[in-house]
Short mmCIF file of C-alpha atoms in Angstrom, two decimals:
data_model
loop_
_atom_site.label_atom_id
_atom_site.label_comp_id
_atom_site.label_asym_id
_atom_site.label_seq_id
_atom_site.Cartn_x
_atom_site.Cartn_y
_atom_site.Cartn_z
CA MET A 1 110.65 99.67 76.35
CA LYS A 2 107.48 97.89 77.54
CA LYS A 3 107.23 94.27 78.26
CA THR A 4 104.67 91.85 77.64
CA ASN A 5 103.71 88.39 78.89
CA ARG A 6 103.69 89.34 82.43
CA HIS A 7 102.91 86.50 84.65
CA ILE A 8 99.94 87.80 86.81
CA TYR A 9 98.57 85.21 89.63
CA ILE A 10 94.70 85.70 90.47
CA TYR A 11 93.74 84.81 94.05
CA SER A 12 90.81 85.28 96.39
CA PRO A 13 92.05 86.12 100.00
CA ALA A 14 88.59 87.58 101.21
CA SER A 15 85.08 87.20 99.97
CA ALA A 16 83.89 84.58 97.71
CA VAL A 17 83.37 85.70 94.07
CA ARG A 18 79.78 86.01 93.05
CA ASP A 19 80.04 87.28 89.83
CA LYS A 20 81.49 84.78 87.81
CA ALA A 21 81.21 86.42 84.56
CA ALA A 22 83.17 89.37 85.64
CA PHE A 23 85.79 87.10 86.82
CA ARG A 24 86.06 85.35 83.51
CA ARG A 25 85.90 88.59 81.66
CA GLY A 26 88.90 90.10 83.73
CA VAL A 27 90.78 86.97 83.24
CA SER A 28 90.10 87.12 79.32
CA ARG A 29 90.84 90.63 78.96
CA LEU A 30 94.12 90.34 80.81
CA ARG A 31 95.13 87.14 78.70
CA ALA A 32 94.35 89.38 75.44
CA LEU A 33 96.88 91.94 76.42
CA GLY A 34 99.64 88.89 76.11
CA HIS A 35 99.85 88.22 80.05
CA ASP A 36 100.37 84.66 81.46
CA VAL A 37 97.42 84.76 83.90
CA GLU A 38 97.50 81.78 86.36
CA VAL A 39 94.31 81.26 88.57
CA ASP A 40 94.63 80.08 91.96
CA GLU A 41 92.83 76.78 92.46
CA ALA A 42 90.94 78.04 95.02
CA ALA A 43 89.91 81.53 93.47
CA LEU A 44 86.26 80.29 92.75
CA ALA A 45 85.78 78.30 96.18
CA ALA A 46 82.95 79.25 98.46
CA HIS A 47 82.30 78.77 102.13
CA GLN A 48 79.89 81.01 103.79
CA ARG A 49 80.45 84.57 102.55
CA PHE A 50 84.33 83.72 102.08
CA ALA A 51 86.15 82.46 99.51
CA GLY A 52 86.67 79.12 101.27
CA ASP A 53 87.21 78.74 105.01
CA ASP A 54 90.27 80.29 106.84
CA ASP A 55 92.75 77.74 106.07
CA VAL A 56 91.79 77.47 102.38
CA ARG A 57 92.27 81.37 102.02
CA LEU A 58 95.68 81.24 103.83
CA ALA A 59 96.95 78.34 101.72
CA ALA A 60 95.86 80.54 98.58
CA ILE A 61 97.89 83.53 100.02
CA GLY A 62 100.57 81.25 100.42
CA ARG A 63 100.46 80.15 96.95
CA ALA A 64 100.19 83.68 95.63
CA ALA A 65 103.44 84.18 97.56
CA ALA A 66 105.16 81.29 96.21
CA SER A 67 104.09 81.86 92.62
CA ARG A 68 107.03 84.06 91.44
CA ALA A 69 104.78 86.05 89.61
CA ASP A 70 105.05 89.84 88.54
CA VAL A 71 101.67 90.60 90.05
CA ALA A 72 99.35 88.72 92.62
CA LEU A 73 96.01 90.29 92.03
CA ILE A 74 92.94 89.76 94.16
CA ALA A 75 89.86 88.71 92.57
CA ARG A 76 87.65 90.91 94.86
CA GLY A 77 87.75 92.41 98.28
CA GLY A 78 84.53 92.05 100.75
CA TYR A 79 85.79 90.82 104.00
CA GLY A 80 87.83 88.07 105.20
CA LEU A 81 91.56 89.23 105.94
CA THR A 82 90.96 90.89 109.31
CA ARG A 83 90.26 87.61 110.85
CA ILE A 84 93.30 85.77 109.49
CA LEU A 85 96.01 88.72 110.24
CA ASP A 86 97.51 86.70 113.04
CA ARG A 87 97.95 83.95 110.98
CA LEU A 88 99.22 85.48 107.53
CA PRO A 89 102.98 83.95 106.26
CA TYR A 90 104.31 87.47 106.70
CA LYS A 91 108.01 86.27 105.85
CA ALA A 92 106.99 84.28 102.68
CA LEU A 93 105.00 87.47 101.61
CA ALA A 94 107.74 89.91 102.25
CA LYS A 95 110.23 87.38 100.54
CA ALA A 96 108.00 87.32 97.29
CA CYS A 97 107.99 91.01 97.21
CA GLU A 98 111.68 91.30 97.61
CA ARG A 99 111.93 88.76 94.67
CA GLY A 100 109.58 91.33 92.63
CA THR A 101 106.14 90.15 93.02
CA ALA A 102 103.85 93.27 93.32
CA PHE A 103 100.74 92.37 95.57
CA VAL A 104 97.98 94.70 94.25
CA GLY A 105 94.29 95.09 95.75
CA LEU A 106 91.95 97.29 97.58
CA SER A 107 89.13 97.48 99.99
CA ASP A 108 89.57 94.48 102.46
CA PHE A 109 92.89 93.92 101.25
CA THR A 110 93.88 97.20 103.01
CA ALA A 111 94.21 94.80 106.32
CA LEU A 112 96.86 92.75 104.42
CA GLN A 113 98.56 95.74 103.15
CA ASN A 114 98.97 97.70 106.62
CA ALA A 115 99.60 94.54 108.49
CA LEU A 116 102.37 93.37 106.41
CA TRP A 117 104.26 96.82 106.09
CA THR A 118 103.86 96.92 110.18
CA ARG A 119 105.50 93.63 110.34
CA THR A 120 108.04 93.46 107.52
CA GLY A 121 108.04 96.89 105.96
CA ALA A 122 107.19 95.27 102.59
CA VAL A 123 105.64 97.57 100.03
CA THR A 124 102.51 96.82 98.29
CA TRP A 125 99.92 98.42 95.88
CA ALA A 126 96.65 99.96 96.45
CA GLY A 127 94.87 99.18 93.11
CA PRO A 128 92.50 97.21 91.08
CA ALA A 129 90.75 94.07 91.89
CA LEU A 130 90.22 91.78 88.94
CA GLY A 131 86.48 91.38 88.85
CA GLU A 132 85.07 94.86 89.32
CA ASP A 133 87.99 96.59 87.40
CA PHE A 134 89.40 94.35 84.75
CA GLY A 135 86.04 92.30 84.49
CA ALA A 136 83.67 95.39 84.34
CA GLU A 137 80.78 94.84 81.89
CA GLU A 138 80.96 98.69 80.75
CA GLY A 139 84.86 97.91 79.78
CA VAL A 140 88.05 98.66 81.51
CA ASP A 141 88.88 102.20 82.53
CA ASP A 142 91.64 103.88 80.36
CA ILE A 143 93.56 105.46 83.31
CA MET A 144 93.49 102.68 85.60
CA GLN A 145 94.70 100.44 82.53
CA ALA A 146 97.43 103.02 81.90
CA CYS A 147 98.65 102.88 85.77
CA PHE A 148 98.54 99.23 85.72
CA ASP A 149 100.55 99.08 82.71
CA ASP A 150 102.92 101.49 84.02
CA LEU A 151 103.16 99.09 87.36
CA LEU A 152 103.93 96.14 84.81
CA ASP A 153 106.80 98.02 82.94
CA GLY A 154 108.44 99.53 85.88
CA GLN A 155 107.67 103.06 84.59
CA GLY A 156 105.30 104.17 87.34
CA GLU A 157 106.95 107.31 89.35
CA GLY A 158 104.01 109.06 90.58
CA THR A 159 100.52 110.50 89.79
CA GLY A 160 98.71 113.64 90.03
CA TRP A 161 95.19 115.03 90.12
CA ARG A 162 93.29 118.14 90.35
CA LEU A 163 91.59 119.30 93.66
CA PRO A 164 87.56 119.65 93.31
CA ALA A 165 86.52 123.27 92.63
CA ARG A 166 85.03 123.65 96.10
CA ASP A 167 88.45 122.80 97.66
CA ALA A 168 90.57 125.08 95.77
CA GLU A 169 91.40 127.17 98.38
CA ALA A 170 92.57 123.97 100.46
CA THR A 171 95.80 123.67 98.63
CA LEU A 172 99.01 122.15 99.52
CA LYS A 173 100.96 125.09 100.90
CA ARG A 174 104.35 123.45 101.41
CA PRO A 175 105.97 120.51 99.70
CA VAL A 176 106.11 117.34 101.64
CA GLN A 177 109.37 115.30 101.01
CA GLY A 178 110.04 111.48 101.83
CA ALA A 179 107.04 110.70 103.72
CA THR A 180 105.70 107.36 104.02
CA LEU A 181 102.35 106.37 101.94
CA TRP A 182 99.97 104.30 103.87
CA GLY A 183 96.32 103.95 104.58
CA GLY A 184 93.50 102.61 102.15
CA ASN A 185 90.02 101.82 103.23
CA LEU A 186 88.82 103.81 105.97
CA SER A 187 86.61 101.24 107.69
CA VAL A 188 89.18 98.22 107.14
CA LEU A 189 91.92 100.79 108.51
CA VAL A 190 90.22 101.97 111.60
CA ALA A 191 89.58 98.17 112.82
CA LEU A 192 93.08 97.81 113.21
CA LEU A 193 93.28 100.45 115.68
CA GLY A 194 94.51 99.28 119.02
CA THR A 195 96.16 95.84 117.33
CA PRO A 196 99.74 95.22 116.46
CA TYR A 197 98.74 95.50 112.66
CA PHE A 198 98.09 99.20 112.99
CA PRO A 199 100.85 101.11 111.41
CA ALA A 200 102.81 103.44 113.60
CA VAL A 201 103.43 106.38 111.14
CA ASP A 202 104.65 109.49 112.21
CA LYS A 203 104.95 112.26 109.33
CA GLY A 204 103.49 110.14 106.79
CA VAL A 205 101.02 110.65 104.22
CA LEU A 206 97.57 109.00 104.84
CA PHE A 207 95.30 108.24 102.08
CA LEU A 208 91.75 107.06 102.78
CA GLU A 209 88.64 105.97 100.60
CA ASP A 210 85.23 104.10 101.36
CA VAL A 211 82.03 102.96 99.90
CA ASN A 212 78.46 102.89 101.09
CA GLU A 213 79.28 104.69 104.25
CA HIS A 214 76.98 107.59 105.16
CA ALA A 215 78.80 110.95 105.87
CA TYR A 216 78.42 110.40 109.80
CA ARG A 217 79.80 107.11 109.87
CA VAL A 218 82.86 108.45 107.77
CA GLU A 219 83.05 111.38 110.31
CA ARG A 220 82.95 109.12 113.33
CA MET A 221 85.76 106.81 111.93
CA LEU A 222 87.67 109.91 111.11
CA GLU A 223 87.22 111.06 114.87
CA GLN A 224 88.57 107.85 116.33
CA LEU A 225 91.81 108.65 114.16
CA ARG A 226 91.88 112.05 115.28
CA LEU A 227 91.11 111.46 119.09
CA ALA A 228 93.65 108.39 118.79
CA GLY A 229 96.24 110.96 117.82
CA VAL A 230 96.97 109.37 114.39
CA LEU A 231 95.88 112.29 111.98
CA ALA A 232 97.97 114.95 113.84
CA ARG A 233 100.99 113.20 113.50
CA GLN A 234 100.83 112.99 109.65
CA LYS A 235 102.44 115.36 107.07
CA ALA A 236 99.14 115.25 105.01
CA ILE A 237 95.92 113.46 104.92
CA VAL A 238 94.60 112.75 101.34
CA LEU A 239 90.96 111.73 100.69
CA GLY A 240 89.93 109.68 97.83
CA GLN A 241 86.50 108.73 96.68
CA PHE A 242 83.73 108.15 99.12
CA THR A 243 80.87 106.61 97.01
CA GLY A 244 77.66 105.02 97.55
CA ALA A 245 76.45 107.04 100.50
CA ARG A 246 72.85 108.19 100.27
CA LYS A 247 71.51 111.37 102.20
CA VAL A 248 68.43 110.92 104.50
CA PRO A 249 65.81 113.32 103.34
CA GLY A 250 64.87 115.51 105.91
CA TYR A 251 67.03 114.40 108.48
CA ASP A 252 70.60 115.21 107.28
CA ARG A 253 69.54 118.90 106.46
CA GLY A 254 72.51 119.90 104.68
CA PHE A 255 75.06 117.41 106.54
CA GLY A 256 77.19 115.48 104.13
CA LEU A 257 80.91 114.93 103.21
CA PRO A 258 81.74 118.29 102.45
CA THR A 259 80.68 119.10 106.03
CA VAL A 260 82.81 116.29 107.34
CA VAL A 261 85.72 117.63 105.49
CA GLU A 262 85.36 121.28 106.52
CA ARG A 263 84.98 120.23 110.17
CA LEU A 264 88.22 117.92 109.78
CA ARG A 265 90.18 120.83 108.57
CA SER A 266 88.92 123.14 111.45
CA GLN A 267 90.23 120.18 113.85
CA LEU A 268 93.84 119.62 112.42
CA LYS A 269 96.76 121.84 111.41
CA VAL A 270 97.68 118.94 108.84
CA PRO A 271 96.67 119.66 105.08
CA VAL A 272 93.29 117.94 104.12
CA LEU A 273 93.53 117.22 100.43
CA THR A 274 90.52 115.76 98.39
CA GLY A 275 89.88 114.48 94.82
CA LEU A 276 92.28 111.50 94.80
CA PRO A 277 91.35 109.28 91.96
CA PHE A 278 91.19 106.09 94.09
CA GLY A 279 88.45 104.08 95.64
CA HIS A 280 85.39 102.19 94.62
CA VAL A 281 85.29 103.83 91.58
CA ARG A 282 86.33 102.86 87.72
CA THR A 283 89.08 105.51 87.35
CA LYS A 284 91.77 104.82 90.16
CA VAL A 285 95.27 105.07 90.05
CA LEU A 286 97.99 102.81 91.77
CA LEU A 287 99.67 103.73 94.74
CA PRO A 288 102.52 102.09 96.87
CA VAL A 289 101.63 101.32 100.08
CA GLY A 290 104.59 101.83 102.49
CA ALA A 291 106.66 103.79 99.91
CA ARG A 292 108.30 107.06 100.41
CA VAL A 293 106.62 109.75 98.50
CA ASP A 294 106.88 113.53 97.91
CA LEU A 295 103.84 115.57 97.49
CA ALA A 296 103.60 119.15 96.08
CA GLY A 297 100.80 121.53 95.00
CA ASP A 298 100.44 124.24 92.64
CA GLU A 299 97.03 125.82 93.00
CA ARG A 300 94.51 123.03 92.40
CA GLU A 301 97.16 120.77 90.89
CA VAL A 302 98.72 118.14 93.32
CA LEU A 303 101.60 115.76 92.37
CA MET A 304 102.76 112.73 94.38
CA VAL A 305 105.92 111.27 93.27
CA TRP A 306 107.61 107.84 94.49
CA GLY A 307 110.29 107.48 91.99
CA HIS A 308 111.29 104.73 89.53
CA GLY A 309 112.31 101.21 90.80
CA PRO A 310 111.36 97.81 91.18
CA LEU A 311 107.59 96.83 90.80
CA ASN A 312 107.12 96.31 94.51
CA ALA A 313 109.63 98.59 95.93
CA PRO A 314 109.78 101.97 94.45
CA ARG A 315 112.80 104.02 95.58
CA GLY A 316 114.60 107.31 94.70
CA LYS A 317 112.78 110.30 92.98
CA GLY A 318 111.80 110.80 89.34
CA GLY A 319 109.29 112.44 87.14
CA ALA A 320 106.03 111.45 87.57
CA HIS A 321 103.40 109.57 84.95
CA HIS A 322 100.96 112.64 85.74
CA HIS A 323 97.33 111.41 85.10
CA ASP A 324 96.24 114.95 84.80
CA HIS A 325 92.49 114.66 84.70
CA GLU A 326 89.41 116.08 86.35
CA HIS A 327 88.17 112.97 88.04
CA ALA A 328 84.81 111.59 87.18
CA GLN A 329 82.37 110.06 89.69
CA GLY A 330 82.13 106.41 88.86
CA HIS A 331 78.97 104.34 89.88
CA PRO A 332 79.29 103.15 93.18
CA HIS A 333 79.73 99.11 93.68
CA ASP A 334 77.01 97.74 95.90
CA HIS A 335 79.16 95.35 98.13
CA SER A 336 80.94 95.27 101.35
CA HIS A 337 84.64 96.42 101.74
#
């Protein structure tokens, strides 16, 4: 039975909100769905490129943790969390997760998600942001909304997608069971390497996405992870959407993301799957960062299952709400991570 009137807390832990119209549309749409939307007092603050200085944003994160909301949703990504990782209120955030608050976001939020899991084991959700998703001028994507509703209603048990036709032969040969799901934005994650906030995950499922990064930069970051021994220790690498990159005419000469993926596969024994509907695109699923997942493949079909459980800490195994769609590329968003 679906529940309405969920408490959603909106806060800005990274870059300043520049698109105020999208912010207002997002709040209005969530309220129109019957949710109790609480906006943090500093959600629209601005200091240089940030949503307030470091102290202001840390206080906002603290208020989100203390809000007892069902969902704490970031207003936007951008940049700002990496510089305050050594000051985050980890105990308060973990306690909020235990109480049932689902922290949802993407992009720069990758830093907080992986640091929090590393420090406390708390599960958060890779998913939408208020402005670019709920406040989109063209409206809210149906699949993203359905996944968000599943989270709110405690019904989300998994997701599924179809591999792109060019990768039809690169299927998952053996099922993966009970692996830790981790990752997020590639640039932000690589910036954590060598710090105490980079997850030491063995035999996990690593998912990655990025925006506005040329293929050679994507490859360089993947190579850093490979040479650091991170990729070979996983059970599977799952690539989401890499949007916004432009080829250099007359220079790349056929070099692109397919080239990067093909070479990566040649360097690893670990399966590298593509097409995950997640990233800086309108159509995105929600993924529990730090949860145990099962991964199975049937020709081009891939199913990821994490089971039914509390909003913030999915446990067990069960049938997945399979978003069976051929992922359509969205328009890239011209902003930083």
